[in-house]
Short mmCIF file of C-alpha atoms and ligand atoms in Angstrom, two decimals:
data_model
loop_
_atom_site.label_atom_id
_atom_site.label_comp_id
_atom_site.label_asym_id
_atom_site.label_seq_id
_atom_site.Cartn_x
_atom_site.Cartn_y
_atom_site.Cartn_z
CA UNK B 13 19.90 -14.75 11.14
CA UNK B 14 20.76 -10.99 11.89
CA UNK B 15 19.74 -8.26 9.38
CA UNK B 16 16.20 -7.53 8.19
CA UNK B 17 14.23 -8.71 5.27
CA UNK B 18 11.36 -7.21 3.58
CA UNK B 19 9.43 -8.41 0.56
CA UNK B 20 6.66 -6.71 -1.40
CA UNK B 21 3.85 -8.70 -2.86
CA UNK B 22 0.62 -7.88 -4.91
CA UNK B 23 -0.96 -7.95 -8.21
CA UNK B 24 -0.16 -6.60 -11.37
CA UNK B 25 -0.46 -2.59 -11.09
CA UNK B 26 -0.34 -2.49 -7.17
CA UNK B 27 2.28 0.20 -7.08
CA UNK B 28 4.72 -2.29 -5.70
CA UNK B 29 7.87 -1.34 -7.83
CA UNK B 30 7.11 2.43 -7.36
CA UNK B 31 7.02 1.79 -3.45
CA UNK B 32 10.11 -0.49 -3.29
CA UNK B 33 11.89 2.75 -4.90
CA UNK B 34 10.64 5.17 -2.49
CA UNK B 35 11.22 3.32 0.68
CA UNK B 36 14.79 2.29 -0.55
CA UNK B 37 15.47 6.21 -1.10
CA UNK B 38 13.81 6.93 2.26
CA UNK B 39 16.16 4.08 3.94
CA UNK B 40 19.33 5.22 1.94
CA UNK B 41 18.40 8.81 3.38
CA UNK B 42 18.36 7.63 6.79
CA UNK B 43 21.87 6.21 6.22
CA UNK B 44 20.65 2.58 6.32
CA UNK B 45 22.78 -0.33 4.88
CA UNK B 46 20.30 -1.87 2.47
CA UNK B 47 20.36 -4.22 -0.72
CA UNK B 48 17.33 -3.76 -3.13
CA UNK B 49 16.25 -6.53 -5.64
CA UNK B 50 13.60 -8.44 -7.47
CA UNK B 51 12.21 -11.65 -8.46
CA UNK B 52 12.45 -13.48 -10.55
CA UNK B 53 15.82 -11.98 -11.34
CA UNK B 54 18.36 -9.80 -9.04
CA UNK B 55 21.04 -12.11 -10.14
CA UNK B 56 22.93 -13.07 -13.48
CA UNK B 57 21.36 -16.53 -13.57
CA UNK B 58 17.87 -14.98 -12.03
CA UNK B 59 17.55 -12.91 -14.96
CA UNK B 60 18.40 -15.22 -17.38
CA UNK B 61 15.69 -17.40 -15.79
CA UNK B 62 13.18 -14.06 -15.87
CA UNK B 63 13.71 -14.11 -19.79
CA UNK B 64 12.35 -17.57 -19.95
CA UNK B 65 9.58 -16.93 -17.51
CA UNK B 66 8.24 -13.48 -18.98
CA UNK B 67 9.04 -14.26 -22.63
CA UNK B 68 5.93 -13.67 -24.64
CA UNK B 69 6.93 -16.56 -27.03
CA UNK B 70 7.06 -19.17 -24.12
CA UNK B 71 3.35 -19.85 -24.06
CA UNK B 72 4.33 -23.57 -24.10
CA UNK B 73 5.64 -23.29 -20.59
CA UNK B 74 3.92 -25.62 -18.15
CA UNK B 75 2.86 -24.74 -14.97
CA UNK B 76 5.18 -27.24 -12.89
CA UNK B 77 8.05 -25.99 -15.23
CA UNK B 78 7.23 -22.18 -14.19
CA UNK B 79 7.26 -23.13 -10.63
CA UNK B 80 10.68 -24.75 -10.69
CA UNK B 81 12.03 -21.74 -12.46
CA UNK B 82 10.74 -19.40 -10.23
CA UNK B 83 11.95 -21.35 -7.36
CA UNK B 84 15.31 -21.89 -8.98
CA UNK B 85 15.69 -17.99 -9.77
CA UNK B 86 14.78 -17.84 -5.65
CA UNK B 87 17.50 -20.58 -4.88
CA UNK B 88 20.05 -18.16 -6.44
CA UNK B 89 18.94 -15.03 -5.05
CA UNK B 90 19.02 -16.49 -1.43
CA UNK B 91 22.55 -17.62 -1.42
CA UNK B 92 24.27 -14.87 -4.04
CA UNK B 93 22.41 -11.93 -2.43
CA UNK B 94 19.70 -12.18 0.49
CA UNK B 95 21.55 -14.52 2.93
CA UNK B 96 24.96 -12.45 2.67
CA UNK B 97 23.41 -9.53 2.90
CA UNK B 98 21.51 -10.65 5.88
CA UNK B 99 24.66 -12.11 7.39
CA UNK B 100 26.27 -8.88 6.91
CA UNK B 101 23.19 -6.89 8.94
CA UNK B 102 21.85 -5.29 5.93
CA UNK B 103 18.24 -4.83 5.25
CA UNK B 104 17.08 -6.34 2.27
CA UNK B 105 14.04 -5.44 0.35
CA UNK B 106 12.54 -7.62 -2.39
CA UNK B 107 10.12 -7.07 -5.00
CA UNK B 108 8.21 -10.39 -4.46
CA UNK B 109 9.52 -13.43 -2.60
CA UNK B 110 8.11 -17.10 -1.98
CA UNK B 111 4.40 -15.68 -1.50
CA UNK B 112 4.42 -14.99 -5.38
CA UNK B 113 4.88 -18.53 -5.99
CA UNK B 114 2.28 -19.50 -3.67
CA UNK B 115 -0.15 -16.90 -4.90
CA UNK B 116 0.56 -17.19 -8.71
CA UNK B 117 1.80 -20.81 -9.34
CA UNK B 118 -0.17 -22.22 -6.07
CA UNK B 119 -3.22 -20.61 -6.19
CA UNK B 120 -3.38 -19.01 -9.61
CA UNK B 121 -2.40 -22.12 -11.63
CA UNK B 122 -4.07 -24.52 -9.03
CA UNK B 123 -0.64 -26.28 -7.91
CA UNK B 124 -1.50 -25.98 -4.52
CA UNK B 125 0.01 -23.89 -1.55
CA UNK B 126 1.45 -27.42 -0.12
CA UNK B 127 3.18 -28.44 -3.41
CA UNK B 128 4.74 -24.97 -3.72
CA UNK B 129 6.09 -25.00 -0.11
CA UNK B 130 7.56 -28.69 -0.97
CA UNK B 131 9.28 -27.31 -3.99
CA UNK B 132 10.43 -24.17 -2.26
CA UNK B 133 12.02 -25.60 0.90
CA UNK B 134 15.42 -25.98 -0.58
CA UNK B 135 15.20 -22.92 -2.55
CA UNK B 136 14.80 -20.37 0.60
CA UNK B 137 16.33 -22.76 2.99
CA UNK B 138 14.54 -20.97 5.94
CA UNK B 139 15.46 -17.45 5.10
CA UNK B 140 11.85 -15.78 5.02
CA UNK B 141 10.87 -12.37 5.48
CA UNK B 142 10.62 -10.94 8.69
CA UNK B 143 7.93 -8.50 7.07
CA UNK B 144 5.85 -8.89 3.90
CA UNK B 145 3.93 -5.82 2.82
CA UNK B 146 0.75 -6.56 0.83
CA UNK B 147 -0.49 -3.70 -1.47
CA UNK B 148 -4.07 -4.80 -1.37
CA UNK B 149 -5.16 -3.66 -5.17
CA UNK B 150 -7.68 -5.72 -6.79
CA UNK B 151 -6.66 -7.18 -10.32
CA UNK B 152 -9.18 -4.93 -11.88
CA UNK B 153 -7.98 -1.61 -10.43
CA UNK B 154 -4.41 -2.84 -11.04
CA UNK B 155 -5.01 -3.09 -14.87
CA UNK B 156 -6.93 -0.06 -15.05
CA UNK B 157 -4.01 1.47 -13.79
CA UNK B 158 -2.02 0.91 -16.74
CA UNK B 159 -1.62 3.78 -19.44
CA UNK B 160 -0.48 1.73 -22.29
CA UNK B 161 3.48 2.35 -22.24
CA UNK B 162 4.22 -0.60 -20.08
CA UNK B 163 6.21 -3.49 -21.81
CA UNK B 164 3.60 -6.43 -21.83
CA UNK B 165 5.13 -9.76 -21.00
CA UNK B 166 3.79 -13.60 -20.84
CA UNK B 167 2.35 -13.04 -17.38
CA UNK B 168 0.28 -10.12 -18.66
CA UNK B 169 -1.30 -12.42 -21.00
CA UNK B 170 -3.43 -14.49 -18.61
CA UNK B 171 -7.19 -14.59 -18.35
CA UNK B 172 -8.94 -12.40 -15.91
CA UNK B 173 -9.96 -15.51 -13.66
CA UNK B 174 -6.48 -16.35 -13.04
CA UNK B 175 -5.61 -13.05 -11.39
CA UNK B 176 -8.92 -13.25 -9.39
CA UNK B 177 -7.37 -16.61 -8.18
CA UNK B 178 -4.33 -15.12 -7.50
CA UNK B 179 -5.50 -12.11 -5.59
CA UNK B 180 -7.78 -14.33 -3.55
CA UNK B 181 -5.02 -16.44 -2.94
CA UNK B 182 -2.98 -13.72 -1.58
CA UNK B 183 -5.90 -12.65 0.66
CA UNK B 184 -5.56 -16.00 2.20
CA UNK B 185 -1.67 -15.70 2.69
CA UNK B 186 -2.46 -12.21 4.54
CA UNK B 187 -4.65 -14.43 7.01
CA UNK B 188 -2.34 -17.62 7.27
CA UNK B 189 0.91 -15.53 7.88
CA UNK B 190 -0.49 -12.78 9.64
CA UNK B 191 2.54 -12.34 11.88
CA UNK B 192 5.11 -11.13 9.09
CA UNK B 193 2.08 -9.72 6.73
CA UNK B 194 1.23 -5.87 6.77
CA UNK B 195 -1.76 -5.19 4.72
CA UNK B 196 -2.12 -1.58 3.20
CA UNK B 197 -5.07 -0.13 0.88
CA UNK B 198 -3.19 0.32 -2.43
CA UNK B 199 -5.79 2.20 -3.83
CA UNK B 200 -4.56 5.29 -1.73
CA UNK B 201 -2.44 7.76 -3.13
CA UNK B 202 1.53 6.98 -3.77
CA UNK B 203 2.16 9.58 -0.95
CA UNK B 204 0.04 8.05 1.73
CA UNK B 205 0.86 4.86 0.70
CA UNK B 206 4.67 5.56 1.08
CA UNK B 207 3.90 7.20 4.78
CA UNK B 208 2.05 4.24 6.01
CA UNK B 209 4.87 1.57 4.58
CA UNK B 210 7.58 4.00 6.34
CA UNK B 211 5.76 4.14 9.54
CA UNK B 212 5.48 0.33 9.98
CA UNK B 213 9.06 -0.49 8.71
CA UNK B 214 10.49 2.12 11.00
CA UNK B 215 8.44 0.59 13.96
CA UNK B 216 9.50 -2.80 13.20
CA UNK B 217 12.99 -1.58 12.71
CA UNK B 218 13.04 -0.36 15.83
CA UNK B 219 11.87 -3.31 17.79
CA UNK B 220 14.46 -5.08 16.52
CA UNK B 221 17.13 -2.31 17.11
CA UNK B 222 18.34 -3.81 20.36
CA UNK B 223 19.35 -7.04 18.74
CA UNK B 224 20.63 -5.43 15.40
CA UNK B 225 22.01 -2.04 16.09
CA UNK B 226 20.21 0.06 13.42
CA UNK B 227 21.11 3.59 14.03
CA UNK B 228 17.26 4.84 13.49
P1 LIG K 314 6.95 -7.96 -12.18
O1 LIG K 314 8.45 -8.00 -11.63
O2 LIG K 314 6.17 -6.88 -13.25
O3 LIG K 314 6.07 -7.91 -10.65
O4 LIG K 314 6.49 -9.61 -12.68
C1 LIG K 314 6.85 -10.44 -12.20
C2 LIG K 314 5.83 -11.58 -12.84
O5 LIG K 314 5.90 -12.94 -12.44
C3 LIG K 314 4.45 -11.25 -12.07
O6 LIG K 314 3.30 -11.58 -13.08
C4 LIG K 314 4.17 -12.38 -10.99
C5 LIG K 314 5.05 -13.36 -11.61
N1 LIG K 314 5.77 -14.35 -10.59
C6 LIG K 314 5.32 -15.75 -10.39
O7 LIG K 314 4.13 -16.03 -10.95
N2 LIG K 314 5.82 -16.30 -9.43
C7 LIG K 314 6.81 -16.00 -8.68
O8 LIG K 314 7.20 -16.73 -7.69
C8 LIG K 314 7.06 -14.73 -8.74
C9 LIG K 314 8.45 -14.09 -7.99
C10 LIG K 314 6.76 -13.88 -9.86
#
């Protein structure tokens, strides 16, 4: 596989989406060929699935159904967007990927990491990020950052202990997959986090440069 695949992970309010936007702008300025997307969503089918997973009325969604829906949206995104872009030697930035299912459905809902991997095997079809950026922000800090203007979805309505399990799950993933994880203190200023992300992305891409011919 060619190209370079970056995923962002973190709990609600960790600043992921802001940093995805900043990194994408920086890369565009540098003339890099990028594709930016998100999960669940990023494709027409994926956004339809997102309407189900995020709809506040869908409180009867079971944990297993939720896990299948997340992996279905992922299967579509991998085939429609991510793999074609990587084959085309592009840099793909995705706001959440399989680690979100491991953290939220696996650790948060208690389905186990192993079950989530089994469920996602076909969906990801061996497409895994080269680099996963984890913005380390506790759920307490994440929620305290909200200013009341955000749209509240079904996933924002969970109990505190759910987010604590998700956060602890993420911490385990950062250790288990330390080769592809880069952990950042997300409580720092937006500008500081942005700089640290750019530094690591630049060096990782440079390392692959010989293979990939990125002009950075
Ligand atoms: P966000 O787009 O605001 O980050 O919201 C996505 C929500 O969906 C967030 O609560 C995490 C959740 N989610 C899962 O539970 N499992 C998954 O596999 C993915 C991609 C997201």
